[in-house]
Coordinates of C-alpha atoms in Angstrom, one line a residue:
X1 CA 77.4 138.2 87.8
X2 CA 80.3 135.9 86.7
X3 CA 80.8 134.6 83.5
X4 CA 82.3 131.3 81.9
X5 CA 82.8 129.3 78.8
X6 CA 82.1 125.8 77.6
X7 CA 83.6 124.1 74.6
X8 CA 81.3 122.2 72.6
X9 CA 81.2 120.9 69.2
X10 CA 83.9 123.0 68.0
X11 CA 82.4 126.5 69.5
X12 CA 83.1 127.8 72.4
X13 CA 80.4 129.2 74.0
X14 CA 79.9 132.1 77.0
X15 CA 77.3 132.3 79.0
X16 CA 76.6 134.6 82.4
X17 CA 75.3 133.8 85.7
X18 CA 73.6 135.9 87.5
X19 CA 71.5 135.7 91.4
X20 CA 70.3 133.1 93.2
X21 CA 67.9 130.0 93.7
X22 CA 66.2 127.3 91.1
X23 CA 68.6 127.5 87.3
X24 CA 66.6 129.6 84.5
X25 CA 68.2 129.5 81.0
X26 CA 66.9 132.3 78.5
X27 CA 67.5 131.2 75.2
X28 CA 67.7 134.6 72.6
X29 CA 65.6 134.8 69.6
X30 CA 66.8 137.0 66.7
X31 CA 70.9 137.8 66.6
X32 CA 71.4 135.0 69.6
X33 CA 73.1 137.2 72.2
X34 CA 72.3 137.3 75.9
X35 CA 72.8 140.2 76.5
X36 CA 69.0 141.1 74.8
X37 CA 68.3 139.9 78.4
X38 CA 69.9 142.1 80.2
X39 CA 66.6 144.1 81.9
X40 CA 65.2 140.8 82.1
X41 CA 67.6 139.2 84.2
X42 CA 67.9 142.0 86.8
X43 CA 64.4 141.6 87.5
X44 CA 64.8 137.9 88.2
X45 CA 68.0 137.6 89.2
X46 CA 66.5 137.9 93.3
X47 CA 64.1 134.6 92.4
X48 CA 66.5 132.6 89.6
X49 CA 70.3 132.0 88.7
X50 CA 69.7 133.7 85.4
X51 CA 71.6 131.7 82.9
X52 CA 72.3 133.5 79.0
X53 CA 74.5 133.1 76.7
X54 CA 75.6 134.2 73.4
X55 CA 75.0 131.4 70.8
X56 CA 77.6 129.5 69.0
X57 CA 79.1 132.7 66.4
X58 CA 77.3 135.6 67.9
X59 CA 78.6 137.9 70.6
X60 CA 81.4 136.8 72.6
X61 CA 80.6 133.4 71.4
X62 CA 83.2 131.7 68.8
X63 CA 81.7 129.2 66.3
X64 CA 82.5 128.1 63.2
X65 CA 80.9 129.7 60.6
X66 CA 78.7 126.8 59.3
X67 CA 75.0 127.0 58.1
X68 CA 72.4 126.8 61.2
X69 CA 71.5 123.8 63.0
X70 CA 68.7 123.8 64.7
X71 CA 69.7 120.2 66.5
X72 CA 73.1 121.5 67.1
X73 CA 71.8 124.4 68.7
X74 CA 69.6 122.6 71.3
X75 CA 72.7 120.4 72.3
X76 CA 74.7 124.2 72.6
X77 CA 71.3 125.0 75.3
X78 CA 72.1 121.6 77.0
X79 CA 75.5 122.0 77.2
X80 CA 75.8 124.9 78.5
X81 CA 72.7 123.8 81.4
X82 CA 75.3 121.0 82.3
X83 CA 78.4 123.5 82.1
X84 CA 76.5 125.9 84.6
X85 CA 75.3 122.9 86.8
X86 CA 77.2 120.1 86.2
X87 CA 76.1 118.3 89.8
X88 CA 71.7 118.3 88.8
X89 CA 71.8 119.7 85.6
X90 CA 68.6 121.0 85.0
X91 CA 66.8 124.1 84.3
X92 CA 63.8 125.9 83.8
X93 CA 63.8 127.6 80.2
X94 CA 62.6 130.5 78.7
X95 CA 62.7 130.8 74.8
X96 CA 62.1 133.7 72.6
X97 CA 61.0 133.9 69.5
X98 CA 63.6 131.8 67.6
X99 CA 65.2 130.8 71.4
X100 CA 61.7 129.4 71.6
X101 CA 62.0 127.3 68.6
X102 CA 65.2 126.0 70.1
X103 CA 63.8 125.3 73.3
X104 CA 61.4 123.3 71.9
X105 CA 64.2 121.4 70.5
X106 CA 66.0 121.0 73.3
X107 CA 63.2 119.8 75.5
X108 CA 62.1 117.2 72.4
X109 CA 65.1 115.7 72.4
X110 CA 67.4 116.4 75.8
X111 CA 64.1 116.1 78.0
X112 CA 66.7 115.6 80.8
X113 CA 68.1 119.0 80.9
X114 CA 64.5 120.7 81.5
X115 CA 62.3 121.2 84.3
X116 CA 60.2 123.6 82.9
X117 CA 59.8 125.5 79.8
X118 CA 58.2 128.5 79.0
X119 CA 58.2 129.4 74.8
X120 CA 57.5 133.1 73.7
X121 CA 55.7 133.8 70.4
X122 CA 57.9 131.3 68.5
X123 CA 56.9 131.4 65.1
X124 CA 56.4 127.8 64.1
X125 CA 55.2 128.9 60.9
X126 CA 54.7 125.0 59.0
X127 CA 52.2 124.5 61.7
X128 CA 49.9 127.8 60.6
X129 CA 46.9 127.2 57.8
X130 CA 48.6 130.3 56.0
X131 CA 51.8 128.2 56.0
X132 CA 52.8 128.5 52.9
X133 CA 51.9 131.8 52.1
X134 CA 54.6 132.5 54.9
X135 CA 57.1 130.9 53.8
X136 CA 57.2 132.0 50.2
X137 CA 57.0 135.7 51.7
X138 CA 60.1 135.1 53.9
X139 CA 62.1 133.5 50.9
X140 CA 61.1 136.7 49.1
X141 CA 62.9 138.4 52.1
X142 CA 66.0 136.8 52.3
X143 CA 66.3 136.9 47.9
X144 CA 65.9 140.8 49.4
X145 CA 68.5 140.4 51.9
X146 CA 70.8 138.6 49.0
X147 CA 70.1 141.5 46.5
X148 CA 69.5 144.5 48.6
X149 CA 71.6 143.7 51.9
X150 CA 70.1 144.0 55.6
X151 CA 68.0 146.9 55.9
X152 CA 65.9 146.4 52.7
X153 CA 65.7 143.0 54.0
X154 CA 64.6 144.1 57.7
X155 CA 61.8 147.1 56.4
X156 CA 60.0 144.6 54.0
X157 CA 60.1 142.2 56.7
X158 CA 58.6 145.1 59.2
X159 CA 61.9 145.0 61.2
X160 CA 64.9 147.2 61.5
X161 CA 68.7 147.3 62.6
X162 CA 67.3 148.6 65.8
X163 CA 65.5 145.2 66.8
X164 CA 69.1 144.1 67.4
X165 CA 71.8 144.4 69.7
X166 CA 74.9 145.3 66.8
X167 CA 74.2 146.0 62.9
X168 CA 76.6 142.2 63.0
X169 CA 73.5 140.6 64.5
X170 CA 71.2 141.5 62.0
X171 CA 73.5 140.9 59.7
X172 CA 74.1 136.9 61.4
X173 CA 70.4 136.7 61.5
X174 CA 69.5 137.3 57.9
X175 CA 72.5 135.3 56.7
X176 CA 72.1 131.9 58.7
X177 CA 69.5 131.8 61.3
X178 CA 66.2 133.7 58.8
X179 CA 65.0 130.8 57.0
X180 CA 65.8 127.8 58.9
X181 CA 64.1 129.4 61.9
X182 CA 61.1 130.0 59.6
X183 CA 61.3 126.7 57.5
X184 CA 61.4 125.0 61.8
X185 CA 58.3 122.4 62.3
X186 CA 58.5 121.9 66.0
X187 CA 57.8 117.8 67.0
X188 CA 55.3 119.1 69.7
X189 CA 54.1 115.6 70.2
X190 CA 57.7 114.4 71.7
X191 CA 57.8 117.6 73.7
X192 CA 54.3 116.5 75.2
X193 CA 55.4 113.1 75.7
X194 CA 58.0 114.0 78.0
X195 CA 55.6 115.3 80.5
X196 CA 57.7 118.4 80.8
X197 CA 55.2 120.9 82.2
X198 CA 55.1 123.8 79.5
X199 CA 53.0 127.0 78.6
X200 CA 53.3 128.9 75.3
X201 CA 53.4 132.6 75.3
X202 CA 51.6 135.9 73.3
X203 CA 52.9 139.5 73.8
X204 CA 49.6 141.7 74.6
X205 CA 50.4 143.9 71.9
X206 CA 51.3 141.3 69.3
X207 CA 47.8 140.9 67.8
X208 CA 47.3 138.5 64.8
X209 CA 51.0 138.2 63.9
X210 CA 52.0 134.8 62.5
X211 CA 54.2 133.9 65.8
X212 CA 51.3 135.0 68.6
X213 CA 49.1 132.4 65.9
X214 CA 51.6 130.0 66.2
X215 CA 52.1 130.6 69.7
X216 CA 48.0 129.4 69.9
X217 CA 48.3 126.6 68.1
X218 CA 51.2 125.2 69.9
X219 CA 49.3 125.7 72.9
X220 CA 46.6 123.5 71.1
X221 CA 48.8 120.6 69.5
X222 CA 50.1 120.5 73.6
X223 CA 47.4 120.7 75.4
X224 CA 48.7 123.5 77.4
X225 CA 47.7 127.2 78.1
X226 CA 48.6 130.1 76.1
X227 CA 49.6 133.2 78.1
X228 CA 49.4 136.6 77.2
X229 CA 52.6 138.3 78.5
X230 CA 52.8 142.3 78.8
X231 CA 54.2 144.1 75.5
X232 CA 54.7 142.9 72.1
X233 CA 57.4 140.6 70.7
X234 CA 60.1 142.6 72.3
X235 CA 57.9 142.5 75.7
X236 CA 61.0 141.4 77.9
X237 CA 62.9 144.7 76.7
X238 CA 60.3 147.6 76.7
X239 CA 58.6 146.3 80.3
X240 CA 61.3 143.8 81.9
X241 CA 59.9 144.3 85.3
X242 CA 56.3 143.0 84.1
X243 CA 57.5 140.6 81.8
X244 CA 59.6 139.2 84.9
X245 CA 56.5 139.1 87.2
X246 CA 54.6 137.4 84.5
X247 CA 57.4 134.6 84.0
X248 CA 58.0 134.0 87.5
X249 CA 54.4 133.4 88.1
X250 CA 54.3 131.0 85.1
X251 CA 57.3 129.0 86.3
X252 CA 56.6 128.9 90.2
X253 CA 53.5 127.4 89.1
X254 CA 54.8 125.2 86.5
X255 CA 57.1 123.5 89.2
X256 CA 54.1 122.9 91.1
X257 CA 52.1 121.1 88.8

């Protein structure tokens, strides 16, 4: 594995590369820090060059400590594609959770940088009839977070500390990523008009949560299939070798569509 940094737009971000053949970037969902992919990558690091990365103020990533941007964050994804492979820059993509919502970002509006995407249970929550239902609950969680602090927060939202890599995450979560990643209304119909070939993604043991939903309806608005991927929303940790076999199936026969 050998790892680098890029500067952009006053951060300076780190990323990892691991193995060989076609470029995979795994975005992270909640807390932003590659190394969530850890298992992950060892299982496809013999098929992929496993990109990750830490996201602009989390991990080993410096940022300054501005209010999320979900745009900004897709041009971090891009950047650091181009950083990795700067002669064809390109790459499959895997996003998770609110990775996913910035991989649908980035392949809206930097089509150019993605060959493939792949987006796991991202919540997408606007798009759901129960929207706004959802959103006043998770404004009643972050007034929790603001009142109570981070593990209130977390339990009423059916979370805890331990869903993240460092107590800071959590913390960096709640403070800046929570509500924008909630508040996030995907433009699935410039994702679709790139042609990029995409799937959505359920965890098997996600049932009716609002982000396997919204995973559904994504699927719908693209007119792409939904695939059920082994474990719940934390899959990719709890079973990385059958998460990976599921993923590399998916993208070997994205490519070839």
């Amino acid at each position: 594995m050998s790892t680098h940094t890029v500067r952009h737009e006053g951060a300076e971000l780190t990323y990892d590369l691991r193995g060989a053949g076609p470029l995979l970037l795994l975005i992270a969902g909640q807390g932003g820090e590659g190394a969530r992919f850890a298992g992950l990558t060892q299982q496809l690091a013999d098929e992929f060059t496993v990109l990750t990365y830490d996201r602009r103020g989390t991990g080993r990533s410096a940022g300054r400590d501005t209010d999320f941007d979900m745009a900004q964050q897709a041009r971090d994804a891009a950047a650091v594609i181009r950083s990795a492979r700067p002669a064809a820059a390109r790459a499959a993509v895997f996003g998770q959770g609110g990775g996913g919502s910035i991989a649908f970002e980035l392949a809206a509006h930097v089509p150019d940088v993605v060959a493939e995407l792949v987006v796991h249970e991202a919540p997408s929550i606007p798009l759901l009839p129960d929207a706004p239902q959802r959103l006043a609950f998770a404004r009643e969680i972050q007034a929790t977070y603001e009142s109570r602090g981070v593990v209130a927060a977390l339990a009423q939202w059916g979370a805890s500390p331990a869903d993240f890599a460092r107590p800071e995450a959590a913390d960096h979560f709640l403070r800046r990523e929570f509500l924008p990643i909630a508040w996030h209304n995907p433009d699935l119909d410039a994702v679709r008009r790139t042609g990029i070939p995409v799937v959505t993604a359920t965890g098997a043991e996600s049932r009716e949560e609002y982000y396997t939903r919204g995973a559904r309806v994504q699927a719908e608005h693209l007119a792409c299939r939904c695939v059920e991927f082994p474990g719940d929303h934390f899959g990719f940790v709890a079973e990385p070798a059958l998460f990976a076999d599921v993923l590399a199936k998916e993208l070997t026969g994205l490519r070839r569509a």
